[in-house]
JSON list of C-alpha atoms in Angstrom, two decimals:
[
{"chain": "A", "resi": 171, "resn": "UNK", "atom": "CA", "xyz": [49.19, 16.38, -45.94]},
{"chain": "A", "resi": 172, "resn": "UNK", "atom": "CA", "xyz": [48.18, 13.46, -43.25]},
{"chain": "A", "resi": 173, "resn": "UNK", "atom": "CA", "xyz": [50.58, 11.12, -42.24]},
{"chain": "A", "resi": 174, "resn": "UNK", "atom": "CA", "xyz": [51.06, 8.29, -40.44]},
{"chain": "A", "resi": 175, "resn": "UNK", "atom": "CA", "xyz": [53.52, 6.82, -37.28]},
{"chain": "A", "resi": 176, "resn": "UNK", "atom": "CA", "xyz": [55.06, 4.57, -37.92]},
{"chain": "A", "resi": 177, "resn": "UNK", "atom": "CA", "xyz": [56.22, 1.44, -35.77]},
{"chain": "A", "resi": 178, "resn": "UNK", "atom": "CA", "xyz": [59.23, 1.79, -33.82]},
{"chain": "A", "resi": 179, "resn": "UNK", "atom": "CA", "xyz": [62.18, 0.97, -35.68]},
{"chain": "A", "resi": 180, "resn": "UNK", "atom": "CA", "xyz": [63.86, -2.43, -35.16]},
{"chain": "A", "resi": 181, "resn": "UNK", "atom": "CA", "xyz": [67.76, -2.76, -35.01]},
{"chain": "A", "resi": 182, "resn": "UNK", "atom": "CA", "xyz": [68.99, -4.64, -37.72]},
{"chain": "A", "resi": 183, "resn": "UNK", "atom": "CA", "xyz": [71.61, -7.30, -37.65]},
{"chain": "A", "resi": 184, "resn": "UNK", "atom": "CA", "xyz": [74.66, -4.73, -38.35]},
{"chain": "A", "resi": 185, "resn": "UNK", "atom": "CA", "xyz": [72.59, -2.90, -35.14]},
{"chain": "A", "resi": 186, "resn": "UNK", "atom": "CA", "xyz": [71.51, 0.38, -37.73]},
{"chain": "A", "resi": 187, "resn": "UNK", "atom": "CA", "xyz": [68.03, 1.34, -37.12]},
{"chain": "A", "resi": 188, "resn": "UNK", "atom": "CA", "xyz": [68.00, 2.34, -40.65]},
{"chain": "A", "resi": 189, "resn": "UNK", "atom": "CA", "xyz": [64.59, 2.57, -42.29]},
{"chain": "A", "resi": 190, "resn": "UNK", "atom": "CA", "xyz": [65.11, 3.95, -46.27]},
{"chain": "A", "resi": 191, "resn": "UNK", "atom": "CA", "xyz": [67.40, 6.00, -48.21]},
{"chain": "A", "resi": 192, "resn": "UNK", "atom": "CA", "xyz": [66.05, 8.65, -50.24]},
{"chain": "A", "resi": 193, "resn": "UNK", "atom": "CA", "xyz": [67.63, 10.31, -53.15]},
{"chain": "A", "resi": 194, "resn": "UNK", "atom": "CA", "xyz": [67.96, 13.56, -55.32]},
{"chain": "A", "resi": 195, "resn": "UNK", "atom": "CA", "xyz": [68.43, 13.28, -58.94]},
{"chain": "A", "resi": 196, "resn": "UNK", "atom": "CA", "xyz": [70.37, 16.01, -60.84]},
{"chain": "A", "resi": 197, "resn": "UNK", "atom": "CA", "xyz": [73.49, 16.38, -59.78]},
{"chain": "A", "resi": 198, "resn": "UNK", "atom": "CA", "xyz": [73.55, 13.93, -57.04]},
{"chain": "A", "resi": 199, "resn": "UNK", "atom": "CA", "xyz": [72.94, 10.22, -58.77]},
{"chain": "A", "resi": 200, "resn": "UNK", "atom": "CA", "xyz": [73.06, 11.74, -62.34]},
{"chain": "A", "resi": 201, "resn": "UNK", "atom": "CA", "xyz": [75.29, 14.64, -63.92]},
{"chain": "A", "resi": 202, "resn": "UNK", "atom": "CA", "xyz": [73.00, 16.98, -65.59]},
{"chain": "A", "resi": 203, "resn": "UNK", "atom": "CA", "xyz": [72.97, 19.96, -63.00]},
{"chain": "A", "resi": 204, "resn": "UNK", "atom": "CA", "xyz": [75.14, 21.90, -65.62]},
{"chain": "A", "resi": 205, "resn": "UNK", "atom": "CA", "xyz": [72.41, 20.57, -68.18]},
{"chain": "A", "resi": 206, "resn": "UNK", "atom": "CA", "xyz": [70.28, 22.93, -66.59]},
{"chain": "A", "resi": 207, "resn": "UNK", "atom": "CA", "xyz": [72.76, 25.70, -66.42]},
{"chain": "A", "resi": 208, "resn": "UNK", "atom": "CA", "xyz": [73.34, 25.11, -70.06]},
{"chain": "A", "resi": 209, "resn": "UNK", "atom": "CA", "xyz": [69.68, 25.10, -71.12]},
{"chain": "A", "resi": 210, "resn": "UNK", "atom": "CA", "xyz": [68.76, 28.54, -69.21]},
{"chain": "A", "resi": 211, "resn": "UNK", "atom": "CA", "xyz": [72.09, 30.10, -70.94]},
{"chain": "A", "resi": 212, "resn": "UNK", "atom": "CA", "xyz": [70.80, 29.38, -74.31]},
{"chain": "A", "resi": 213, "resn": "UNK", "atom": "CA", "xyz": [67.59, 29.99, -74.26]},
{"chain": "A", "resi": 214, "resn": "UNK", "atom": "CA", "xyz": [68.18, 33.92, -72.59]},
{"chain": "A", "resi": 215, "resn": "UNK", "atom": "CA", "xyz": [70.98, 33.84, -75.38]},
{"chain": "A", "resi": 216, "resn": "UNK", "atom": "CA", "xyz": [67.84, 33.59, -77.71]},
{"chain": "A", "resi": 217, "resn": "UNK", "atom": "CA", "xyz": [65.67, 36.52, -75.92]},
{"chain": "A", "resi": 218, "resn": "UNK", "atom": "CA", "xyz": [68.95, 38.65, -75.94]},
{"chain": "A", "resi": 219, "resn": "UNK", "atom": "CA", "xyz": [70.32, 37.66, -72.76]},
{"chain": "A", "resi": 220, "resn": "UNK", "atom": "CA", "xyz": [73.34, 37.23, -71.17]},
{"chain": "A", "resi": 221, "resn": "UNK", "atom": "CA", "xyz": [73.20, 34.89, -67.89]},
{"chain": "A", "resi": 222, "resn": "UNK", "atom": "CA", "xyz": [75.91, 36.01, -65.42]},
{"chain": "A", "resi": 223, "resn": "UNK", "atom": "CA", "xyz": [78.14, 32.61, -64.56]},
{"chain": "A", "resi": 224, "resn": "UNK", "atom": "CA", "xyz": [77.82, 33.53, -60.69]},
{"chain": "A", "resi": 225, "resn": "UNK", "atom": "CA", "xyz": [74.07, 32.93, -60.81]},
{"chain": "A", "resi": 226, "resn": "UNK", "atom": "CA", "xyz": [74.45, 29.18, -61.00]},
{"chain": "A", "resi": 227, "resn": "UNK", "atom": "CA", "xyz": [75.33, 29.09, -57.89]},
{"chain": "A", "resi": 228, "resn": "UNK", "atom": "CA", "xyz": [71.87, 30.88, -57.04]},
{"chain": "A", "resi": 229, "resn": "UNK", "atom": "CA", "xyz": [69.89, 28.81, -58.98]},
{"chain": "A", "resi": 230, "resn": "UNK", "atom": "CA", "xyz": [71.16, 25.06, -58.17]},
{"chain": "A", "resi": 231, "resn": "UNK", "atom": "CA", "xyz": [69.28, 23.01, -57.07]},
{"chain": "A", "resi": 232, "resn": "UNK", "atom": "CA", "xyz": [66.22, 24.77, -56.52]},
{"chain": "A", "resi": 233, "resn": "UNK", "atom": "CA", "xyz": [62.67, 25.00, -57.42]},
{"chain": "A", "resi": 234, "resn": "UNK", "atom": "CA", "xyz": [61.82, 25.25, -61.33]},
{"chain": "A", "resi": 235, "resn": "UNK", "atom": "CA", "xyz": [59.73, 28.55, -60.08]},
{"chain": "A", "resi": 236, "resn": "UNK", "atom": "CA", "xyz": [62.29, 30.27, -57.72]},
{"chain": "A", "resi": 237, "resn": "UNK", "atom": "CA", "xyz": [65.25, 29.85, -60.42]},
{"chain": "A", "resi": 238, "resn": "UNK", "atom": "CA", "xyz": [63.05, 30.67, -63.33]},
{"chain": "A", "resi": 239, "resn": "UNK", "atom": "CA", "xyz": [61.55, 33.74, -61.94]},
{"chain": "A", "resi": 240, "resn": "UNK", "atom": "CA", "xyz": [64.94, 34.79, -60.40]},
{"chain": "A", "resi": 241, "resn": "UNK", "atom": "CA", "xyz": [66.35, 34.34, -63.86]},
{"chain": "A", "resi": 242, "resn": "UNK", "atom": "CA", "xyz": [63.70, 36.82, -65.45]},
{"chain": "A", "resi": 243, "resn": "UNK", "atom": "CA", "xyz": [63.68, 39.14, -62.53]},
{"chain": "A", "resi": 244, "resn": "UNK", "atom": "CA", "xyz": [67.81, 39.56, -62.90]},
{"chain": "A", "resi": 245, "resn": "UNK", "atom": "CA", "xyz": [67.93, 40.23, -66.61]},
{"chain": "A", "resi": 246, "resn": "UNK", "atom": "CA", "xyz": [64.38, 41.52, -67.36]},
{"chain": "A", "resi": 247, "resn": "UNK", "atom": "CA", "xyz": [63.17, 39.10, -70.08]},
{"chain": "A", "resi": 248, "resn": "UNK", "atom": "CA", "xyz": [60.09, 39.46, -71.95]},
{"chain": "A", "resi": 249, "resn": "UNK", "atom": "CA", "xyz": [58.41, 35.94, -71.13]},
{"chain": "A", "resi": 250, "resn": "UNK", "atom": "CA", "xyz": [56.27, 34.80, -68.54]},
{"chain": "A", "resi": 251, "resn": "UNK", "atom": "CA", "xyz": [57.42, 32.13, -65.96]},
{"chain": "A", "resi": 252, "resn": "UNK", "atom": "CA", "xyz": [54.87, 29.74, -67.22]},
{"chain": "A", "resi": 253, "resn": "UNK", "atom": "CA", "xyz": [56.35, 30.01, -70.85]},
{"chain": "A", "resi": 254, "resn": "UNK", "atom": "CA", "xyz": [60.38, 29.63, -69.67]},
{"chain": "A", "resi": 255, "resn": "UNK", "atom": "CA", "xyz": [59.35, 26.58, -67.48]},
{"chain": "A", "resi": 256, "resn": "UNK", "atom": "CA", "xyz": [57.88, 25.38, -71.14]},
{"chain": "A", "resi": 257, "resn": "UNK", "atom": "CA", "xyz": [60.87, 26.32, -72.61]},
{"chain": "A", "resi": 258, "resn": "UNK", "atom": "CA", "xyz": [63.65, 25.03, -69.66]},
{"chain": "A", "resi": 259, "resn": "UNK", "atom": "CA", "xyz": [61.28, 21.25, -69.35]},
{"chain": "A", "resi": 260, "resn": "UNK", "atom": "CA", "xyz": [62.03, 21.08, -73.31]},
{"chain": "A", "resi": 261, "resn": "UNK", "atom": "CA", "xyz": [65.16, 21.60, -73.54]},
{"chain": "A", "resi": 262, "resn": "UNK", "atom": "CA", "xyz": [66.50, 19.30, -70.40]},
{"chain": "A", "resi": 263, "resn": "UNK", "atom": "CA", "xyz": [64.43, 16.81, -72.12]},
{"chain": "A", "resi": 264, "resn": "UNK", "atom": "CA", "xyz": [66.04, 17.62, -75.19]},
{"chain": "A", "resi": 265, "resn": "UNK", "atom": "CA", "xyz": [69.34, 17.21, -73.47]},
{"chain": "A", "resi": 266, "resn": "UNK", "atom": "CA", "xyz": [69.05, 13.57, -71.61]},
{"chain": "A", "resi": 267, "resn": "UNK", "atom": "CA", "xyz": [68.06, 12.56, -74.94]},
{"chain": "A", "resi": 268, "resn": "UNK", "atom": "CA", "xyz": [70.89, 12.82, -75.71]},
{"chain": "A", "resi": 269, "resn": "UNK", "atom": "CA", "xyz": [73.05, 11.52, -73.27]},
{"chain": "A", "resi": 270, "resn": "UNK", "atom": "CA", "xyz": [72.39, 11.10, -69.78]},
{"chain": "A", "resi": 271, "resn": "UNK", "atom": "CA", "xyz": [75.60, 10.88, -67.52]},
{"chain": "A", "resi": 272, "resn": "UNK", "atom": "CA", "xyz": [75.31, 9.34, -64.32]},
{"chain": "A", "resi": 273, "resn": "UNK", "atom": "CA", "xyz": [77.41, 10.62, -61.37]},
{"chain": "A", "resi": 274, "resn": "UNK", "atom": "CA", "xyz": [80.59, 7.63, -60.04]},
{"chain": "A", "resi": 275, "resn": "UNK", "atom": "CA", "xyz": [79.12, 5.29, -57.95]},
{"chain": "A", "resi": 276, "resn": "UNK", "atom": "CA", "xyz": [75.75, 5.69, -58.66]},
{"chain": "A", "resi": 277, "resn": "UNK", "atom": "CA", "xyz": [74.83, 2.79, -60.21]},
{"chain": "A", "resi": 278, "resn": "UNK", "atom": "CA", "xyz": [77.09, 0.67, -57.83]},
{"chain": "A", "resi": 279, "resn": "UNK", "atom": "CA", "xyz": [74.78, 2.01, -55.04]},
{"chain": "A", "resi": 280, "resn": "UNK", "atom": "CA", "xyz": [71.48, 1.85, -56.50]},
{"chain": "A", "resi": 281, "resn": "UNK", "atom": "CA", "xyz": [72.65, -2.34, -57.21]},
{"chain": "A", "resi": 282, "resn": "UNK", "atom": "CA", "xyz": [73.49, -2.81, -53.77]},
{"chain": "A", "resi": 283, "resn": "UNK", "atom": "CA", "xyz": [70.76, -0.66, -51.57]},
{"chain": "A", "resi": 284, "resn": "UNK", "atom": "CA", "xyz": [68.84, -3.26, -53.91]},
{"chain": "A", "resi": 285, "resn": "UNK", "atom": "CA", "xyz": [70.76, -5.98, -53.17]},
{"chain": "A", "resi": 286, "resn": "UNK", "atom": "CA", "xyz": [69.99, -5.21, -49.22]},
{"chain": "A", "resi": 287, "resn": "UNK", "atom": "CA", "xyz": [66.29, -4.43, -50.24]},
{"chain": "A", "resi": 288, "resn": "UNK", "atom": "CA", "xyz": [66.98, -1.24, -48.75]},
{"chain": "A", "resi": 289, "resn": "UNK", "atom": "CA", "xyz": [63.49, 0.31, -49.25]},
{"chain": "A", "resi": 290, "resn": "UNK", "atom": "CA", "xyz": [64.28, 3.91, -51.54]},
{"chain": "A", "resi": 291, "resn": "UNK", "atom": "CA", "xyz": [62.89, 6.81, -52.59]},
{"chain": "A", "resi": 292, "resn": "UNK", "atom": "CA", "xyz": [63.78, 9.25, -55.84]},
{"chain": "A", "resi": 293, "resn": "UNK", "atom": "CA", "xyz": [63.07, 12.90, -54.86]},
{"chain": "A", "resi": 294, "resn": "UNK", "atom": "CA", "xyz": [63.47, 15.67, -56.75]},
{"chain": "A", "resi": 295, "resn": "UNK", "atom": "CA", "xyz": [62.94, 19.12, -57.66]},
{"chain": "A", "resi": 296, "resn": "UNK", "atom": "CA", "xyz": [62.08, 18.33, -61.18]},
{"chain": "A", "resi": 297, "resn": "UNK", "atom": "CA", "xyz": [59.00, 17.79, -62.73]},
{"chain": "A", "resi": 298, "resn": "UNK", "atom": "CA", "xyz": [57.42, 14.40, -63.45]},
{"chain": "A", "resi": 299, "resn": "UNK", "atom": "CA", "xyz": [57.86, 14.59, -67.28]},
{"chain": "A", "resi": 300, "resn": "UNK", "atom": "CA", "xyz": [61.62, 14.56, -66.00]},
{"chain": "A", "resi": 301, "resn": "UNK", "atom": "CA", "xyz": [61.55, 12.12, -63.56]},
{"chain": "A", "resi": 302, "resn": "UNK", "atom": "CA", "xyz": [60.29, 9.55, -65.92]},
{"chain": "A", "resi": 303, "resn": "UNK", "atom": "CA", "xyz": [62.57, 9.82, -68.44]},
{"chain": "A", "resi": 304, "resn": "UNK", "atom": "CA", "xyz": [65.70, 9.80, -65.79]},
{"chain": "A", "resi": 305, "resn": "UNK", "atom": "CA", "xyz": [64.02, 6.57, -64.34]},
{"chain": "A", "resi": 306, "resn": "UNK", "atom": "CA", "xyz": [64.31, 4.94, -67.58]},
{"chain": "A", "resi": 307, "resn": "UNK", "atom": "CA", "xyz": [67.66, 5.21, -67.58]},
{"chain": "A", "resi": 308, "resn": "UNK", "atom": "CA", "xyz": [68.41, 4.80, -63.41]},
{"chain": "A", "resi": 309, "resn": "UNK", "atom": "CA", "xyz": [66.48, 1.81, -63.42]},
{"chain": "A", "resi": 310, "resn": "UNK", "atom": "CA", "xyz": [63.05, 2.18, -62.22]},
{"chain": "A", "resi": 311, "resn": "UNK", "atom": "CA", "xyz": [63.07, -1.47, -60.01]},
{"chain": "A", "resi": 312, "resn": "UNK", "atom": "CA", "xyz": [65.68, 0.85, -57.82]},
{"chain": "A", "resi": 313, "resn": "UNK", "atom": "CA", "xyz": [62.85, 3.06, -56.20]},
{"chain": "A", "resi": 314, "resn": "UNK", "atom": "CA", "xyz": [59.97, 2.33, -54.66]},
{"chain": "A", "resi": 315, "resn": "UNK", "atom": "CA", "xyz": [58.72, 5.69, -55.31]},
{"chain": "A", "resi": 316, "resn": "UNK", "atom": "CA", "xyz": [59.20, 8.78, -56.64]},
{"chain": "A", "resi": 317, "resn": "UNK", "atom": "CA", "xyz": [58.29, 12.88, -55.40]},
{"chain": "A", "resi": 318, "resn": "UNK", "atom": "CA", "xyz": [58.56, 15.15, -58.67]},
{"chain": "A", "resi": 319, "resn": "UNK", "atom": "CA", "xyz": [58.45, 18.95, -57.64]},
{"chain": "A", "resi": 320, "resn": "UNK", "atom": "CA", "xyz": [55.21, 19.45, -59.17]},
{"chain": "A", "resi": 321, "resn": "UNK", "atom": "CA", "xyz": [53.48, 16.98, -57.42]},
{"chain": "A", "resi": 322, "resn": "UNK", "atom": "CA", "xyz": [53.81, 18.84, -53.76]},
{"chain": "A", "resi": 323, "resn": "UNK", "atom": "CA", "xyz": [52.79, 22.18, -52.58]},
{"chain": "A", "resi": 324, "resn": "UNK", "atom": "CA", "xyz": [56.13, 23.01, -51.22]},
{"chain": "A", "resi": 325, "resn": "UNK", "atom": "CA", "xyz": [59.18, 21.85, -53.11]},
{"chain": "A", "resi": 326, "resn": "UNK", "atom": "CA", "xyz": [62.99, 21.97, -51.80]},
{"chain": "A", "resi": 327, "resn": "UNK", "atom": "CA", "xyz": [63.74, 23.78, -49.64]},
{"chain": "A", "resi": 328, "resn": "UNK", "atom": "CA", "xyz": [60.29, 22.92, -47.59]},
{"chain": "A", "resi": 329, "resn": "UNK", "atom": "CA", "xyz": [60.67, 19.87, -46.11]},
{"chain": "A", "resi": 330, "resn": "UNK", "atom": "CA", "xyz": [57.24, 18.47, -47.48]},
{"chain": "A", "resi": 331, "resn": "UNK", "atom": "CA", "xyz": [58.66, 16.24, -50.53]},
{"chain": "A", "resi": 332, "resn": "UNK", "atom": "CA", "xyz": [60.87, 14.71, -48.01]},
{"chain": "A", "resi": 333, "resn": "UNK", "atom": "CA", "xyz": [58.38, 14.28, -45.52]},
{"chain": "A", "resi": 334, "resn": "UNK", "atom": "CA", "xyz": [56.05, 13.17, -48.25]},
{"chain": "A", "resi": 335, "resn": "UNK", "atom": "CA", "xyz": [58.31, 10.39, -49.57]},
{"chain": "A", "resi": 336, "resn": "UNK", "atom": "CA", "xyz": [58.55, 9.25, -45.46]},
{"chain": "A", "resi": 337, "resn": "UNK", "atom": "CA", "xyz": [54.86, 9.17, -45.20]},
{"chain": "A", "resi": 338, "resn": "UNK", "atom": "CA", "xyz": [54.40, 7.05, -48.65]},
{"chain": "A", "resi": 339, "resn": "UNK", "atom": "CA", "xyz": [57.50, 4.44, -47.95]},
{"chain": "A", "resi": 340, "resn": "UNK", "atom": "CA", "xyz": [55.34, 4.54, -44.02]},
{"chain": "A", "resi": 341, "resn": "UNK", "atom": "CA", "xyz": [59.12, 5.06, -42.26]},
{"chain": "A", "resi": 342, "resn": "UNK", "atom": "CA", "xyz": [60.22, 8.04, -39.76]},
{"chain": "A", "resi": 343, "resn": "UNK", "atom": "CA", "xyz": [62.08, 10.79, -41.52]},
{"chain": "A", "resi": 344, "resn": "UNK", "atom": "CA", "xyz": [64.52, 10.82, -38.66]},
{"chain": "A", "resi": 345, "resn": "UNK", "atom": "CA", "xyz": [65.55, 7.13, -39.47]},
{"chain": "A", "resi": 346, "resn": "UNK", "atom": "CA", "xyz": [65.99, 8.01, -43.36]},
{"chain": "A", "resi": 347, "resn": "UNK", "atom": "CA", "xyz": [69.39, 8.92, -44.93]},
{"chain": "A", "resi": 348, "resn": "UNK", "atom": "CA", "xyz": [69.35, 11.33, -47.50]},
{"chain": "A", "resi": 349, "resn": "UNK", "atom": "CA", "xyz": [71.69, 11.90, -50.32]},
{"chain": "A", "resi": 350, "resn": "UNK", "atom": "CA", "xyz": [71.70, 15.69, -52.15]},
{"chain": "A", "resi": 351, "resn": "UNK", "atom": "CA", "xyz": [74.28, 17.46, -53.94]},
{"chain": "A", "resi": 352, "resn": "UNK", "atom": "CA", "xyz": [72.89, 21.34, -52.86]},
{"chain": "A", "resi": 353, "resn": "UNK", "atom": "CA", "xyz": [72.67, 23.35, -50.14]},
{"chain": "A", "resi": 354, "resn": "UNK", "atom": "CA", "xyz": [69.21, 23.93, -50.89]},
{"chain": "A", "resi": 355, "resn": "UNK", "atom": "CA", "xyz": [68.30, 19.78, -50.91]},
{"chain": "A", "resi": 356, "resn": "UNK", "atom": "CA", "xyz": [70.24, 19.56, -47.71]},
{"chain": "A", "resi": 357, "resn": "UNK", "atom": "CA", "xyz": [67.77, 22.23, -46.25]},
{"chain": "A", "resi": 358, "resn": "UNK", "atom": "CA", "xyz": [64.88, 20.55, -47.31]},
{"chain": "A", "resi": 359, "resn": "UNK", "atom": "CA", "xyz": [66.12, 17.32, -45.88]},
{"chain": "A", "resi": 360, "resn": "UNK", "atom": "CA", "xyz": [67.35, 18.65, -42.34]},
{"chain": "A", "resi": 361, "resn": "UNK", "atom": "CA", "xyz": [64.17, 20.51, -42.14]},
{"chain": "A", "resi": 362, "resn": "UNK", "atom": "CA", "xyz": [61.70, 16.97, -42.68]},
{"chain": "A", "resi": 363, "resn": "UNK", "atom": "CA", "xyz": [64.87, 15.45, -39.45]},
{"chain": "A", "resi": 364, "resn": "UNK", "atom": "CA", "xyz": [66.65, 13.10, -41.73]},
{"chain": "A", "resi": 365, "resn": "UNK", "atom": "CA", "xyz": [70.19, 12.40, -41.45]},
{"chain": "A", "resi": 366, "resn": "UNK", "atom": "CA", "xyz": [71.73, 13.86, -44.65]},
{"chain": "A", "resi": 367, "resn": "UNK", "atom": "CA", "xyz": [74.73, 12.72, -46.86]},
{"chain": "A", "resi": 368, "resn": "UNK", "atom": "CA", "xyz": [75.53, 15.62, -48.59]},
{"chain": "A", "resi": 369, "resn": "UNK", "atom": "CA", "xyz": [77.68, 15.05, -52.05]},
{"chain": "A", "resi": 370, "resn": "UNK", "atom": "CA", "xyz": [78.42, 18.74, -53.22]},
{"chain": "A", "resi": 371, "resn": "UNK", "atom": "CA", "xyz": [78.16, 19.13, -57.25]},
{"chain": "A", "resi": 372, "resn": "UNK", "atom": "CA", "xyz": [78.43, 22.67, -57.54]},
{"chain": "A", "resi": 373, "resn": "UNK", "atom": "CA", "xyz": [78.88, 24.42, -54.69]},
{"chain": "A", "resi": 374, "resn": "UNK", "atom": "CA", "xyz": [79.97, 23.75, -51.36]},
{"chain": "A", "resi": 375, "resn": "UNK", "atom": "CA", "xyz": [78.71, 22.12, -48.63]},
{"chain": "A", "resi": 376, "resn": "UNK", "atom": "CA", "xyz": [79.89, 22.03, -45.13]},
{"chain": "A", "resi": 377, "resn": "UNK", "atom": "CA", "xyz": [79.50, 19.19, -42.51]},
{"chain": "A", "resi": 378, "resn": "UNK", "atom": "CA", "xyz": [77.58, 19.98, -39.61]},
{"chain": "A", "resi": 379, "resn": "UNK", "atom": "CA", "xyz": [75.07, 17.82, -37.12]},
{"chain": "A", "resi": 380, "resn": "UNK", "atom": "CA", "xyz": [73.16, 15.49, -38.59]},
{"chain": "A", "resi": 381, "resn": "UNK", "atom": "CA", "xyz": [75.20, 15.66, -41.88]},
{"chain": "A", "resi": 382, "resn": "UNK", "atom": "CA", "xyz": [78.42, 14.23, -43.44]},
{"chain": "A", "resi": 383, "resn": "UNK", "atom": "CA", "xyz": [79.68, 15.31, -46.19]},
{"chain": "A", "resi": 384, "resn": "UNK", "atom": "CA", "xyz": [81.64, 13.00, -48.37]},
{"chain": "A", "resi": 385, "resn": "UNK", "atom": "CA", "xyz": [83.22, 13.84, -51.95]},
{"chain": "A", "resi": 386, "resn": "UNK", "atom": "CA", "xyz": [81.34, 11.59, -54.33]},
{"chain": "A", "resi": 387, "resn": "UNK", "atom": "CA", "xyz": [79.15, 8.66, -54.47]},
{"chain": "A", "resi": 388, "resn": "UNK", "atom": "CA", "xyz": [81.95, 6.05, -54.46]},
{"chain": "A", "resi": 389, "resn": "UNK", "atom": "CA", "xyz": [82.30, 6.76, -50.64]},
{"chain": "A", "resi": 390, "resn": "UNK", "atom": "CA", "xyz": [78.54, 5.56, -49.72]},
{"chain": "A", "resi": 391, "resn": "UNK", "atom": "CA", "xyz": [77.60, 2.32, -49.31]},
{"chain": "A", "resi": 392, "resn": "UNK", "atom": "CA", "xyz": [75.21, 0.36, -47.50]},
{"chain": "A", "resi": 393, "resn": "UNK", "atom": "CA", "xyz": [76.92, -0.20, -44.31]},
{"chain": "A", "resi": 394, "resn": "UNK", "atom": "CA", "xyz": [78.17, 3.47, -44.30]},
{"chain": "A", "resi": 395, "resn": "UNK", "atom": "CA", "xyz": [74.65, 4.13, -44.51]},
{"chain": "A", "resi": 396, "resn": "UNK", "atom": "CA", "xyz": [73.66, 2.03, -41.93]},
{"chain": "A", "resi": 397, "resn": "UNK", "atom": "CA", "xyz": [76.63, 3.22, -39.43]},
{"chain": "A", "resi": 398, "resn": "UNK", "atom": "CA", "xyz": [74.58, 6.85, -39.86]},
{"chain": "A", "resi": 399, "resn": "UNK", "atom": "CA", "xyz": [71.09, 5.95, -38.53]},
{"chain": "A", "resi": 400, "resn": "UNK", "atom": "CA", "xyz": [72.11, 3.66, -35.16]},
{"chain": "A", "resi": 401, "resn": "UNK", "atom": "CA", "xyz": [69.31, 4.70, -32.63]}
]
């Protein structure tokens, strides 16, 4: 992946060098991690499987492949990961057809990063036939682009979708903010140099440098956002 440098970033007028904000999806601005959770119980259900409830925490938030395969490595299923990530695609799209939940205060900060023209990024693990269907309902005017986890080499917890989304919005990583709700999207971020929010869905997440963790979208807004990135 090439990439370019970009100019050095100019202090705005609240004096935040603040270049973009990029997002995760499930979990963090809408509430369908335990969609997923829900989709893999019931379709091992069908291949005569029981899922173990402490494996969600394993399998949040990561990679399609490492969760799947995980999944069929722990309880031996007869399928092949290509035919579960079939399966696990259909029936998540099944689901936010159904309803699609989004998490408190994320539609309040999608309207104002707007509002600011705030330049942002969607990034997920998912895969595009996801994405699209979540941007219908997040408002695709939002984002200026998306990264679906099919569309890079590496996915979470690489840093390349983070670093790819950087590269495409022509900002420096370390003057992004980054909001995820796992410990393996805050890896992914930390790893590209952003300055993470990290909004914990299903397991915890502790502060460190670099990263602040907060307990739900309805304490971020733009000038928090801003107060994060200052040089």
């Amino acid at each position: 992946m090439t990439s370019t440098v970009p100019a050095p970033a100019a202090l705005t007028a609240e004096g935040s060098a603040l270049q973009a904000v990029l997002l995760d999806m499930d979990g963090t601005l809408v509430d369908t991690e335990g969609f997923w959770w829900d989709v893999e119980v019931e379709i091992f259900a069908r291949l005569g499987h029981t899922l173990d409830d402490s494996w969600r925490h394993i399998v949040v938030g990561g990679p399609m492949t490492r969760s799947a395969g995980f999944l069929i490595e722990a309880t031996g299923a007869a399928i092949t990961l290509d035919e579960l990530s079939v399966l696990l695609n259909d029936g998540f799209e099944d689901r936010i057809g159904r309803a699609l939940p989004l998490m408190p205060g994320a539609a309040r900060l999608l309207a104002e990063l707007a509002a600011h023209d705030v330049p942002t990024a969607l990034v997920s693990a998912s895969h595009r036939r996801i994405i699209d269907r979540v941007l219908t309902a997040l408002g695709p005017q939002h984002f200026r682009l998306s990264v679906a986890g099919d569309e890079v080499v590496r996915t979470k917890p690489h840093p390349e979708p983070y670093l790819l989304a950087a590269a495409r919005l022509g900002v420096d990583p370390a003057r992004c903010a980054v909001i995820e709700d796992t410990a393996t999207g805050v890896a992914a971020a930390e790893a590209a140099g952003c300055q993470v929010v990290a909004v914990p869905s299903v397991a915890p997440i502790a502060p460190a440098a670099r990263r602040t963790v907060v307990p739900s979208l309805e304490h971020v807004d733009v000038s928090f956002l801003r107060g994060l990135v200052t040089g």
